[in-house]
Coordinates of C-alpha atoms in Angstrom, one line a residue:
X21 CA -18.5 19.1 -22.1
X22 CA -15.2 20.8 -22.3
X23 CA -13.7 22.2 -26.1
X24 CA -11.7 18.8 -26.1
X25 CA -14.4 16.6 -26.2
X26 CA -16.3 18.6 -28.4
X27 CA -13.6 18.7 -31.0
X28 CA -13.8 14.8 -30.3
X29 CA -17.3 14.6 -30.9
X30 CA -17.8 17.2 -33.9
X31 CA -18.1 14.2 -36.5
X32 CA -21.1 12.6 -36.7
X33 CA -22.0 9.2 -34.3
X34 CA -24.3 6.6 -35.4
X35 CA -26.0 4.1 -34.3
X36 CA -25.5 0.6 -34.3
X37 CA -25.0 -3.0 -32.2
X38 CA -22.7 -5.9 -32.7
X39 CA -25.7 -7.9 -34.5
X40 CA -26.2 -5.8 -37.1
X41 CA -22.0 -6.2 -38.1
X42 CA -21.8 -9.2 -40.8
X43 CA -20.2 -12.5 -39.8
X44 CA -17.1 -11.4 -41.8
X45 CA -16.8 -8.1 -40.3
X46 CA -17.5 -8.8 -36.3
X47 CA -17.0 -12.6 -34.8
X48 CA -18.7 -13.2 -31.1
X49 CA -18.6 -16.2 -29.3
X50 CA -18.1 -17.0 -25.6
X51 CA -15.5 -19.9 -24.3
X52 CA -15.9 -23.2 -24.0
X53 CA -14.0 -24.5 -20.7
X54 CA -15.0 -24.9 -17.3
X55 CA -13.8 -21.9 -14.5
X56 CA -12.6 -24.5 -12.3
X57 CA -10.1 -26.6 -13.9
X58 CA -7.3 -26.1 -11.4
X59 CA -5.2 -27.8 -13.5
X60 CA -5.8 -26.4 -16.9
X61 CA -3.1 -24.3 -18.2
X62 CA -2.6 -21.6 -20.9
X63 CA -6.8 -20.2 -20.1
X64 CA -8.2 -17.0 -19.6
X65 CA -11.1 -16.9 -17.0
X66 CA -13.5 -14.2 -16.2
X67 CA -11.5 -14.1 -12.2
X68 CA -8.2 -12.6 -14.9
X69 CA -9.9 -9.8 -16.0
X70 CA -8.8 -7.0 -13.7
X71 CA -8.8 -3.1 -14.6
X72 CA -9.0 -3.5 -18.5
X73 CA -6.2 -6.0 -18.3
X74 CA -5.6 -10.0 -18.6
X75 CA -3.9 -10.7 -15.5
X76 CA -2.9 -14.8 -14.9
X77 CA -1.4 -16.6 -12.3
X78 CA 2.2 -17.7 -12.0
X79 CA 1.2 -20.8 -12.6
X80 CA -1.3 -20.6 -15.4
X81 CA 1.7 -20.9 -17.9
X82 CA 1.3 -21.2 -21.8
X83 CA 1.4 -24.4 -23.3
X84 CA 3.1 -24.9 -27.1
X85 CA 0.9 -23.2 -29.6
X86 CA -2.5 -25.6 -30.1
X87 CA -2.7 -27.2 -33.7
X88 CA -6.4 -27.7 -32.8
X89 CA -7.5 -23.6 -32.0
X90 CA -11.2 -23.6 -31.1
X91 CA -13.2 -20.8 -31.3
X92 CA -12.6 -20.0 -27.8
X93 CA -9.0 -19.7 -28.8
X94 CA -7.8 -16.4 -28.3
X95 CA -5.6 -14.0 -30.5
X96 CA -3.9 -10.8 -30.1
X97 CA -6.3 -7.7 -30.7
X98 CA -9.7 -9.9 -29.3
X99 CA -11.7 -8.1 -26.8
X100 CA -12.7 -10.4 -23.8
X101 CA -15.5 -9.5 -21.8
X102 CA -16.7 -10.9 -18.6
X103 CA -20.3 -12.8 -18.7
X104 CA -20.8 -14.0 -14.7
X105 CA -20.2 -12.3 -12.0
X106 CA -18.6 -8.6 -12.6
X107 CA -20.4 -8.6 -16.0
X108 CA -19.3 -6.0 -18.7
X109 CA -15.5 -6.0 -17.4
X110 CA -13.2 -6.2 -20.8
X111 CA -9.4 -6.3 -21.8
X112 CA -7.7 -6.5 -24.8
X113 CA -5.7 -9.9 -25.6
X114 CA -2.0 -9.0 -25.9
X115 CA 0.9 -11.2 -27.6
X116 CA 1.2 -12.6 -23.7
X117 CA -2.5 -14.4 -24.1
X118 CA -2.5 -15.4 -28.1
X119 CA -3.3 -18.9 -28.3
X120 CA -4.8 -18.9 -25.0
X121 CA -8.3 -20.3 -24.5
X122 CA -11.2 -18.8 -22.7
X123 CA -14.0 -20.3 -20.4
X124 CA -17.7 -20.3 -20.4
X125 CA -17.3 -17.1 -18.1
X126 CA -15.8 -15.2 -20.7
X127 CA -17.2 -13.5 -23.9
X128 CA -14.9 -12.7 -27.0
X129 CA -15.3 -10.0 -30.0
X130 CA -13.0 -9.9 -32.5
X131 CA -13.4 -7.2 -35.0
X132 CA -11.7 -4.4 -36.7
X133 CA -9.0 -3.0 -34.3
X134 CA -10.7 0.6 -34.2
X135 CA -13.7 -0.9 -33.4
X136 CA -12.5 -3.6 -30.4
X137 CA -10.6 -0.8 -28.7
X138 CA -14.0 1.7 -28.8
X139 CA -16.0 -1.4 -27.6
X140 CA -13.5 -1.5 -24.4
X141 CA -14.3 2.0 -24.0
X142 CA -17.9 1.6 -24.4
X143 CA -18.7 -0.7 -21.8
X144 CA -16.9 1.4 -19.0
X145 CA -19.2 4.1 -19.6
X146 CA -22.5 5.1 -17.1
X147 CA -24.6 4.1 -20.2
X148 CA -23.5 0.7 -20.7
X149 CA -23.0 -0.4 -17.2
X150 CA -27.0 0.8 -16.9
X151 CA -27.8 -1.2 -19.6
X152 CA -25.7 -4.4 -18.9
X153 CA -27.7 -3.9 -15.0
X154 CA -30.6 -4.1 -17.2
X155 CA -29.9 -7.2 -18.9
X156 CA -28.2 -9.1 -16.4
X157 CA -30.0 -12.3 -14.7
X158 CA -29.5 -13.5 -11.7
X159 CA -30.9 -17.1 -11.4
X160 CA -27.5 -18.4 -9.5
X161 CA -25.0 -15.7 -10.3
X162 CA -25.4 -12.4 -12.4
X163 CA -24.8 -13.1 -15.9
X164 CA -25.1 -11.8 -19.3
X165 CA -25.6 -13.8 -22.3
X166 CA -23.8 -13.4 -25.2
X167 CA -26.8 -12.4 -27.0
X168 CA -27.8 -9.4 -25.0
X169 CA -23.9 -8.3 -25.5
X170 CA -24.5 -8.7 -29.5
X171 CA -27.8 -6.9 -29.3
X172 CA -26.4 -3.8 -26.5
X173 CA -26.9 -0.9 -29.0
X174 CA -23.6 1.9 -29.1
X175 CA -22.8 4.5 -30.8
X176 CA -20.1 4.0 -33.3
X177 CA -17.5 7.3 -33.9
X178 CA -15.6 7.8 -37.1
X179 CA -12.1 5.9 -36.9
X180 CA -10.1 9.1 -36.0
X181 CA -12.6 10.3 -33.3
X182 CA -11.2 6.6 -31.5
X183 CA -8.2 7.2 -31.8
X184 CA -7.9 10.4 -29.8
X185 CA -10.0 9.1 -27.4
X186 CA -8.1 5.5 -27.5
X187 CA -5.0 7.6 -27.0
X188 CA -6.4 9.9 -23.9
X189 CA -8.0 7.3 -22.1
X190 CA -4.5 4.9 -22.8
X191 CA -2.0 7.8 -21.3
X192 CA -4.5 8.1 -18.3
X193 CA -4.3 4.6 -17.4
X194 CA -0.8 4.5 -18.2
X195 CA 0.0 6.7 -15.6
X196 CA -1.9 5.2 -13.0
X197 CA -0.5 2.0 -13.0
X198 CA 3.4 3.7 -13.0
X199 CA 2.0 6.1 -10.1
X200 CA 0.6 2.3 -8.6
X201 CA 3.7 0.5 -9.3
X202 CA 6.1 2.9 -7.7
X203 CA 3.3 3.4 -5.1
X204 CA 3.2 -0.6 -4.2
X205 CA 7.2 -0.6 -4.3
X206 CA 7.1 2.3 -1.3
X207 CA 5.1 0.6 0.5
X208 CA 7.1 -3.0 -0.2
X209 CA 10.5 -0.5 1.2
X210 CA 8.7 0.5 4.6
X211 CA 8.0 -3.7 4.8
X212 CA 11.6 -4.5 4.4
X213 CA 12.6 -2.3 6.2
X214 CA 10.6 -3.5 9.3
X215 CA 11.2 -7.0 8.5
X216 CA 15.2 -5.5 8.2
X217 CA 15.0 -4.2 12.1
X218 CA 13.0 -7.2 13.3
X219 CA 15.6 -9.9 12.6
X220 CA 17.5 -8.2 15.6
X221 CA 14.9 -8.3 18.0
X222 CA 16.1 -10.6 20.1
X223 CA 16.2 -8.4 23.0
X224 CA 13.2 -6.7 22.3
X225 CA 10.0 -7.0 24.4
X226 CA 6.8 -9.3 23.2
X227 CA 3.8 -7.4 24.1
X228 CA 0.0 -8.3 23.8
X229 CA -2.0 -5.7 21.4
X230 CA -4.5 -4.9 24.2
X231 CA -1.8 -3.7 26.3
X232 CA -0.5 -0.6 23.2
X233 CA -3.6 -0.3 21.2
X234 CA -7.1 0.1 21.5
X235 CA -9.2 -1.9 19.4
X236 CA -13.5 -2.0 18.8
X237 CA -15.1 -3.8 17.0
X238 CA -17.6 -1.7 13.9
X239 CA -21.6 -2.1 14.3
X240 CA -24.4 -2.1 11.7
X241 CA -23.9 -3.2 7.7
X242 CA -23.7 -1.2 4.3
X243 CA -27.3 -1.1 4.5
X244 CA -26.9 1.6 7.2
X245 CA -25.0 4.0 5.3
X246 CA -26.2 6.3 2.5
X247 CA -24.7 6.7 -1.0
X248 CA -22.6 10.0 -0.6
X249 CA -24.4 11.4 -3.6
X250 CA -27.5 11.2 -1.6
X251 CA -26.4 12.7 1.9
X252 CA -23.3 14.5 3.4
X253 CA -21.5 12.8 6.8
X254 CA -18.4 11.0 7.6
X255 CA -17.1 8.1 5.5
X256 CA -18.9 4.8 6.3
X257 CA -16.3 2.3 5.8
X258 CA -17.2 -1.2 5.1
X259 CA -15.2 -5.1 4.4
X260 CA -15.9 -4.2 0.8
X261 CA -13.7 -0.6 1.1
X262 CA -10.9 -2.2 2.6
X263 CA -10.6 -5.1 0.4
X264 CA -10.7 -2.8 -2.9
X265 CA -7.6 -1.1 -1.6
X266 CA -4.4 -1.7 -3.1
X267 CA -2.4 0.6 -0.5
X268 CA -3.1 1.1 3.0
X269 CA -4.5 4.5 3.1
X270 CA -8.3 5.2 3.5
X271 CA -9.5 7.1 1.1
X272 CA -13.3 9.0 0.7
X273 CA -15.9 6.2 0.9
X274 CA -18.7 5.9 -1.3
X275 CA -20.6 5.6 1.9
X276 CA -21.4 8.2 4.5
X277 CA -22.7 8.0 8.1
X278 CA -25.4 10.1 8.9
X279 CA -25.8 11.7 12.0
X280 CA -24.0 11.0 15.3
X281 CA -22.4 7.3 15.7
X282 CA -20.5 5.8 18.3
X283 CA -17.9 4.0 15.9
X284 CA -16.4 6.9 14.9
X285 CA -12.9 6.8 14.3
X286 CA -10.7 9.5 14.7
X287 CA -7.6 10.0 11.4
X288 CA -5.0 8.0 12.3
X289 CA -7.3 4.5 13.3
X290 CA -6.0 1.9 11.6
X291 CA -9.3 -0.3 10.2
X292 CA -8.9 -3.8 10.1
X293 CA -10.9 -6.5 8.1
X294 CA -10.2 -10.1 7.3
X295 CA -10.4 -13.1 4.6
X296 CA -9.0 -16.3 4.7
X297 CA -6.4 -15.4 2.3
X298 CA -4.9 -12.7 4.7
X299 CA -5.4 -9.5 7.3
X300 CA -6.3 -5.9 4.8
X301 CA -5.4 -3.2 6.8
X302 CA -5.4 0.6 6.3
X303 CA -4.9 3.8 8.0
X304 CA -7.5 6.5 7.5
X305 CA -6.5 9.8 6.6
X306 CA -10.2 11.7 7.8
X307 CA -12.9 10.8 10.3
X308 CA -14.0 8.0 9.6
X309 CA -17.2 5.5 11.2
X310 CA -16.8 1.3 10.4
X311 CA -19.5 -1.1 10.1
X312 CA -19.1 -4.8 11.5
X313 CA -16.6 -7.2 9.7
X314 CA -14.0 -3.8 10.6
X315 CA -11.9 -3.8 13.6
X316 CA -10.5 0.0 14.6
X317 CA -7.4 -0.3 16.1
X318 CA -5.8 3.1 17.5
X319 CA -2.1 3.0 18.9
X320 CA -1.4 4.8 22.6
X321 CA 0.8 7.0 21.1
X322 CA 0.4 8.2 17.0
X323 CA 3.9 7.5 16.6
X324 CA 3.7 4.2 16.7
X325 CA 1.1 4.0 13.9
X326 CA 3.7 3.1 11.0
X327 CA 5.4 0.7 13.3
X328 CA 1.9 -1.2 14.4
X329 CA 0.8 -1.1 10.4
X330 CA 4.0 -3.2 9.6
X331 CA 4.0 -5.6 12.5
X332 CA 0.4 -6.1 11.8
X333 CA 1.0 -6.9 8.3
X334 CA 3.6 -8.9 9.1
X335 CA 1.7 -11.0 11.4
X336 CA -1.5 -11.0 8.6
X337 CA -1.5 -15.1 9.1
X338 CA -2.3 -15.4 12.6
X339 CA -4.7 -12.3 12.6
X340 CA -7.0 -14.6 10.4
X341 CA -5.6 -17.7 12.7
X342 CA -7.9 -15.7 15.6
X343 CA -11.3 -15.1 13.6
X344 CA -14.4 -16.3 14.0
X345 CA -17.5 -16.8 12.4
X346 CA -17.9 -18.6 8.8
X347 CA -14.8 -18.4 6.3
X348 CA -12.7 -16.8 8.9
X349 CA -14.1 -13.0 7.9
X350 CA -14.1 -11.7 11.6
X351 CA -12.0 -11.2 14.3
X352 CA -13.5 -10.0 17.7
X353 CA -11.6 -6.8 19.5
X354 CA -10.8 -9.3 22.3
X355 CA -9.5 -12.2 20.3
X356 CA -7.1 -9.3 18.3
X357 CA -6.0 -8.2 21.7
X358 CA -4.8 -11.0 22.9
X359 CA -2.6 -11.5 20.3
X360 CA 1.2 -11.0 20.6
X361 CA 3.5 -8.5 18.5
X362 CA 7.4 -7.7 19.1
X363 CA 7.4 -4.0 20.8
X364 CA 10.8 -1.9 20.4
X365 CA 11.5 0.2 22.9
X366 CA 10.0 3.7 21.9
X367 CA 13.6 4.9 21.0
X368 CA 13.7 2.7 18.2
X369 CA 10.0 2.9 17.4
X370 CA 10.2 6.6 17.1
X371 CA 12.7 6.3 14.6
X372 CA 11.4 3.8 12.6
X373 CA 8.4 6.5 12.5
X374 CA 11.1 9.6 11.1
X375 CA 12.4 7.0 8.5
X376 CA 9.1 6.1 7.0
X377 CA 6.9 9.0 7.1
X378 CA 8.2 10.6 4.8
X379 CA 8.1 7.2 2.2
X380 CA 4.5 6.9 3.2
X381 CA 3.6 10.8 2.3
X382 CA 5.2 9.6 -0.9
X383 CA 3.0 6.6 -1.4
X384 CA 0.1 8.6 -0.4
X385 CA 0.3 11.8 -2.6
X386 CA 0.9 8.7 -5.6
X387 CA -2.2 7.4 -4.5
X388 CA -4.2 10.7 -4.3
X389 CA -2.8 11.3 -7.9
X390 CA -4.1 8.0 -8.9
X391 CA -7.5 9.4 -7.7
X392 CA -7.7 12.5 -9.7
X393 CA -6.7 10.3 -12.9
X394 CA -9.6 8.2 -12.0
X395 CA -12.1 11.0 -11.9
X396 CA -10.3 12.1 -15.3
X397 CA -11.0 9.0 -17.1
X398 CA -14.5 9.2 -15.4
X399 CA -15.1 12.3 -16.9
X400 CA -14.4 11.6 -20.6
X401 CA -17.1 8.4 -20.1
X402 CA -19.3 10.8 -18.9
X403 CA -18.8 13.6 -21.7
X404 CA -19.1 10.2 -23.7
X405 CA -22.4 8.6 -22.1
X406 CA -23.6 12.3 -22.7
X407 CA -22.8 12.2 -26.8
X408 CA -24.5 9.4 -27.2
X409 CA -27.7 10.6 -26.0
X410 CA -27.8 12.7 -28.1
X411 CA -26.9 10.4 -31.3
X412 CA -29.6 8.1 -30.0
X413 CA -33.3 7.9 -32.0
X414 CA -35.8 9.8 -30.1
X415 CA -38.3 7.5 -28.6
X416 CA -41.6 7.8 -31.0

């Protein structure tokens, strides 16, 4: 633990759990709609909690303010905390989501504001994600009652200890999400832009993918691989990877491949997984080995990887238009060969490469910075996990 945390942690802790805070002090109670009211508006469901944040639809619009509040009516300050499914996920209700009311899938605390914001904090550390696993039952889909959340013991700081912590975790996620906003809008430019050049491509050739990439289809599952923790090799890449990515960039995999395997993909590949919603692609950045579900696609010349990138995400609907298999989460490397994409001559490809490298170094060295704020945040849950330990009763 670092002299920052322990200036954070030189007050004393104690013990306690949200059922041992009076009624008056600390109100739980869980929502009271059905997830899937498509035409409900103005609710919060456990599918909105995203990253510590509340995040609706377009469409899920706010209705007048509700004479008739429930008790699954939301207000500014609540913490809402996912029971089924990604159990433990929380966010904070804003001014955007007062008034608003919750589901069955969602659980919500309202307390003193010290105490909701150190609850948010709470369940993102190693200890209460261990203990939520512990709780969680799995009959249909994992869930967690809303009386294991009142009885999940934590260890409560003095006001002031929150704060500083409230305001180190707050600045670390603040920049993340700038670094991901201007990130996202890079990699929107590079799109127009080859949406830009494509509207003159009338004289332009129309080429199958088979006859400029190289595509093969992954083998094996996530079963194969082994936690990196546990054994060194190259990154095992799985659907799951891919889909967690925001930007198009590989980054290190939980996963590793042990050993020799003949899926290997050299940096540069550009892995390819799909959902009916849409084609997730990305370009990895390190040796790399894919599991089935991932389609490697590697470009005849390396130049053309930025171009291929774009035309393939332009062309996301009929990549999932060729899969096969249940809910459209596979495409075969013959049925993605076969396929058709406009083809520049390499003139204007090669340009198109010199105008956005340097945008997608940009995008990438935001994303790598991302990554380092993660393991930042990671560490203060850890140094946090750790002080509680050692505030908790030693077993008699």
């Amino acid at each position: 633990m670092d002299t920052t945390t322990d200036s954070l942690c030189s007050e004393a802790w104690r013990e306690t759990a949200i059922a041992e805070f009076p009624g008056r002090a600390m109100f739980t109670t869980f929502g009271v709609l059905n997830d899937d009211g498509s035409e409900q508006r103005a609710v919060v469901s456990s599918t909105h909690l995203r990253d510590g944040h509340i995040r609706t639809p377009p469409g899920n619009i706010a209705h007048p303010p509700d004479v008739r509040a429930t008790r699954a009516t939301l207000q500014e300050g609540d913490l809402v905390v996912v029971l089924v499914r990604r159990t433990g996920d929380a966010a904070l209700v804003t001014a955007q989501h007062s008034g608003w009311r919750a589901t069955r899938s969602v659980g919500i605390i309202r307390a003193a504001p010290h105490i909701v914001r150190w609850l948010q904090i709470w369940l993102q550390t190693p200890t209460a994600r261990a203990w939520i696993d512990e709780e969680v039952t799995a009959h249909v889909e994992p869930t967690l009652s809303l009386d294991s959340l009142r009885r999940m013991p934590f260890p409560l700081p003095p006001a002031s200890t929150i704060a500083k912590f409230h305001r180190a975790i707050s600045l670390i996620e603040a920049k993340a999400a700038l670094n991901r906003t201007a990130a996202l809008t890079t990699l929107e430019l590079c799109d127009a832009m080859h949406d830009e050049w494509t509207s003159n491509s009338a004289t332009w050739e129309t080429r199958r993918l088979g006859e400029v990439t190289k595509a093969k289809s992954g083998t094996g599952s996530a079963k194969s691989l082994a936690p990196r923790s546990e054994a060194s090799g190259i990154d095992g890449i799985t659907p799951t990877e891919l889909l967690e990515l925001s930007l198009p960039y590989v980054r290190r995999s939980r996963l590793c491949s042990q050993g020799d395997n003949p899926a290997t993909c050299p940096p540069g590949t550009l892995l390819l997984t799909t959902r009916p919603t849409g084609a997730h692609i990305a370009v990895t950045r390190r040796l790399a080995s894919h599991t089935r579900g991932v389609l490697a696609v590697r470009p005849q010349n390396p130049l053309d990887t930025w171009w291929l990138l774009h035309e393939l995400r332009s062309r996301s609907s009929a990549i999932v238009g060729a899969t096969q298999g249940q809910n459209g989460r596979e495409i075969s490397a013959g049925a993605f060969s076969r396929l058709s994409i406009a083809w520049p001559d390499v003139s204007v490809r090669t340009r198109f490469h010199e105008l956005t490298d340097p945008l997608h170094a940009m995008a990438r060295q935001l994303a790598s910075e991302i990554s380092t704020l993660s393991e930042l945040k990671d560490a203060i849950l850890r140094d946090i996990s750790a002080r509680a330990d050692m505030t908790s009763p030693s077993d008699p």
